GROMACS .gro file of C-alpha atoms in nm:
model
  160
    1MET     CA    1   9.646  10.612   9.239
    2ALA     CA    2   9.530  10.289   9.162
    3GLY     CA    3   9.274  10.270   8.845
    4GLY     CA    4   9.334  10.531   8.552
    5ASN     CA    5   8.956  10.621   8.521
    6ASP     CA    6   8.722  10.892   8.560
    7ASN     CA    7   8.519  10.691   8.899
    8ALA     CA    8   8.906  10.531   9.054
    9VAL     CA    9   8.823  10.694   9.387
   10GLU     CA   10   8.489  10.626   9.408
   11GLU     CA   11   8.541  10.257   9.317
   12LEU     CA   12   8.787  10.237   9.618
   13LEU     CA   13   8.647  10.367   9.851
   14ASP     CA   14   8.317  10.155   9.722
   15GLY     CA   15   8.565   9.805   9.750
   16SER     CA   16   8.698   9.946  10.096
   17LEU     CA   17   8.324  10.047  10.278
   18ASN     CA   18   8.235   9.650  10.113
   19ARG     CA   19   8.534   9.532  10.270
   20LEU     CA   20   8.500   9.635  10.637
   21GLY     CA   21   8.118   9.642  10.549
   22VAL     CA   22   8.080  10.011  10.726
   23ASP     CA   23   7.837  10.268  10.474
   24HIS     CA   24   8.183  10.591  10.512
   25ALA     CA   25   8.503  10.653  10.589
   26ASP     CA   26   8.558  10.893  10.896
   27ILE     CA   27   8.854  11.010  10.689
   28TYR     CA   28   8.959  10.900  10.307
   29TRP     CA   29   9.326  11.026  10.382
   30ILE     CA   30   9.492  11.087  10.022
   31HIS     CA   31   9.833  10.960  10.044
   32ASN     CA   32  10.007  11.102   9.655
   33PRO     CA   33  10.004  11.461   9.622
   34ALA     CA   34  10.037  11.352   9.244
   35ASP     CA   35   9.753  11.506   9.050
   36VAL     CA   36   9.565  11.703   9.296
   37GLN     CA   37   9.375  11.939   9.044
   38ARG     CA   38   9.258  11.563   8.870
   39TRP     CA   39   9.174  11.423   9.185
   40THR     CA   40   9.004  11.623   9.459
   41PRO     CA   41   8.730  11.694   9.243
   42LYS     CA   42   8.693  11.330   9.291
   43LEU     CA   43   8.587  11.372   9.623
   44ILE     CA   44   8.287  11.639   9.618
   45PRO     CA   45   7.998  11.398   9.527
   46LEU     CA   46   8.131  11.107   9.819
   47MET     CA   47   8.191  11.432  10.057
   48LYS     CA   48   7.791  11.532   9.980
   49SER     CA   49   7.640  11.175   9.990
   50GLY     CA   50   7.800  11.134  10.322
   51LYS     CA   51   8.075  10.842  10.186
   52VAL     CA   52   8.274  11.030  10.315
   53LYS     CA   53   8.292  11.258  10.614
   54HIS     CA   54   8.670  11.425  10.607
   55VAL     CA   55   8.969  11.407  10.396
   56GLY     CA   56   9.302  11.454  10.428
   57VAL     CA   57   9.598  11.491  10.249
   58SER     CA   58   9.945  11.274  10.348
   59ASN     CA   59  10.309  11.382  10.153
   60HIS     CA   60  10.179  11.784   9.990
   61ASN     CA   61  10.378  12.046  10.041
   62LEU     CA   62  10.191  12.359  10.138
   63ASP     CA   63  10.096  12.439   9.731
   64GLU     CA   64   9.942  12.135   9.704
   65ILE     CA   65   9.807  12.152  10.010
   66LYS     CA   66   9.627  12.455   9.948
   67LEU     CA   67   9.533  12.412   9.597
   68ALA     CA   68   9.366  12.064   9.702
   69ALA     CA   69   9.232  12.294   9.978
   70SER     CA   70   9.088  12.581   9.789
   71ILE     CA   71   8.857  12.302   9.528
   72LEU     CA   72   8.674  12.172   9.798
   73ALA     CA   73   8.618  12.512   9.919
   74GLU     CA   74   8.456  12.600   9.615
   75GLU     CA   75   8.181  12.336   9.755
   76GLY     CA   76   8.172  12.446  10.083
   77LEU     CA   77   8.439  12.183  10.190
   78LYS     CA   78   8.748  12.122  10.370
   79ILE     CA   79   9.056  11.975  10.419
   80SER     CA   80   8.997  11.804  10.787
   81ALA     CA   81   9.385  11.676  10.851
   82VAL     CA   82   9.739  11.678  10.660
   83GLN     CA   83   9.926  11.440  10.797
   84ASN     CA   84  10.340  11.518  10.662
   85HIS     CA   85  10.696  11.370  10.770
   86TYR     CA   86  10.745  11.602  11.113
   87SER     CA   87  11.048  11.552  11.373
   88LEU     CA   88  11.276  11.713  11.624
   89LEU     CA   89  11.487  11.628  11.385
   90TYR     CA   90  11.292  11.672  11.020
   91ARG     CA   91  11.140  12.046  11.036
   92SER     CA   92  11.064  12.065  10.656
   93PRO     CA   93  10.649  12.147  10.789
   94GLU     CA   94  10.724  12.364  10.994
   95GLU     CA   95  11.025  12.579  10.787
   96ALA     CA   96  10.750  12.551  10.478
   97GLY     CA   97  10.493  12.739  10.658
   98ILE     CA   98  10.272  12.414  10.666
   99ILE     CA   99  10.163  12.380  11.065
  100ASP     CA  100  10.152  12.772  11.013
  101TYR     CA  101   9.871  12.716  10.707
  102CYS     CA  102   9.761  12.468  10.882
  103ASN     CA  103   9.686  12.625  11.286
  104GLU     CA  104   9.532  12.944  11.075
  105ASN     CA  105   9.276  12.724  10.857
  106ASN     CA  106   9.137  12.494  11.138
  107ILE     CA  107   9.312  12.175  11.012
  108VAL     CA  108   9.444  11.922  11.195
  109PHE     CA  109   9.857  11.819  11.181
  110PHE     CA  110   9.898  11.472  11.197
  111SER     CA  111  10.285  11.437  11.225
  112PHE     CA  112  10.457  11.070  11.068
  113LEU     CA  113  10.836  10.979  11.138
  114ILE     CA  114  10.886  11.127  11.441
  115TRP     CA  115  11.115  10.899  11.609
  116PRO     CA  116  11.486  10.941  11.533
  117SER     CA  117  11.600  10.698  11.329
  118HIS     CA  118  11.768  10.372  11.344
  119ARG     CA  119  12.095  10.598  11.245
  120VAL     CA  120  12.053  10.892  11.497
  121VAL     CA  121  12.011  10.625  11.805
  122ALA     CA  122  12.299  10.438  11.693
  123LEU     CA  123  12.516  10.811  11.655
  124VAL     CA  124  12.332  10.923  11.927
  125ARG     CA  125  12.399  10.633  12.173
  126GLN     CA  126  12.827  10.643  12.026
  127MET     CA  127  12.840  11.038  12.106
  128ILE     CA  128  12.767  10.919  12.491
  129TYR     CA  129  12.948  10.553  12.516
  130ILE     CA  130  13.233  10.780  12.391
  131LYS     CA  131  13.202  11.039  12.644
  132CYS     CA  132  13.101  10.940  12.930
  133ASN     CA  133  13.348  10.587  12.821
  134SER     CA  134  13.650  10.794  12.894
  135ARG     CA  135  13.555  10.899  13.269
  136ASN     CA  136  13.404  10.495  13.331
  137GLN     CA  137  13.091  10.700  13.445
  138LEU     CA  138  12.807  10.487  13.155
  139THR     CA  139  12.805  10.117  13.131
  140GLU     CA  140  12.550   9.961  12.850
  141ALA     CA  141  12.252   9.939  13.075
  142THR     CA  142  12.273  10.251  13.156
  143LEU     CA  143  12.367  10.310  12.765
  144LEU     CA  144  12.075  10.120  12.677
  145ARG     CA  145  11.805  10.326  12.934
  146VAL     CA  146  11.924  10.669  12.817
  147VAL     CA  147  11.922  10.537  12.413
  148LEU     CA  148  11.534  10.417  12.532
  149LEU     CA  149  11.507  10.719  12.622
  150ILE     CA  150  11.497  10.940  12.334
  151PRO     CA  151  11.140  10.838  12.223
  152VAL     CA  152  10.967  10.925  12.514
  153ALA     CA  153  11.127  11.219  12.484
  154THR     CA  154  11.057  11.337  12.179
  155VAL     CA  155  10.661  11.259  12.257
  156ILE     CA  156  10.685  11.474  12.554
  157CYS     CA  157  10.884  11.747  12.349
  158LEU     CA  158  10.571  11.753  12.051
  159ILE     CA  159  10.298  11.742  12.279
  160VAL     CA  160  10.366  12.024  12.457
   0.00000   0.00000   0.00000
């Protein structure tokens, strides 16, 4: 967290609001789970004053999400969103119970890094090419179309 003083969250928020020329933030994302107990209470007056409409946490594990949620709940407030790495290949939020917790508590879950990494795409391309090249059924142009469809298939699977 930038700024070491007790008013760092409000000062950073005010600076952002001034630069944007607005009077509130629709969502304030906490991207660093370090010291949840210290920084989460700083959001309470900002939410009560209307400067922050919703709070989201990112890169938090389930215990950190629950801790932040309990701190806000003491004041009648809640986490609105969680954003963590999640994809067809990286299912940790699902396995750790984060997605279930979000569903049970009416918290929106946003995933990031949903596309296969360049290494995975390269591996898939190589596997497809090696398998099909021996039968001369796959040209480079066809291979390119297959690889370009991988992110589309990922999005469709996550939406459904």
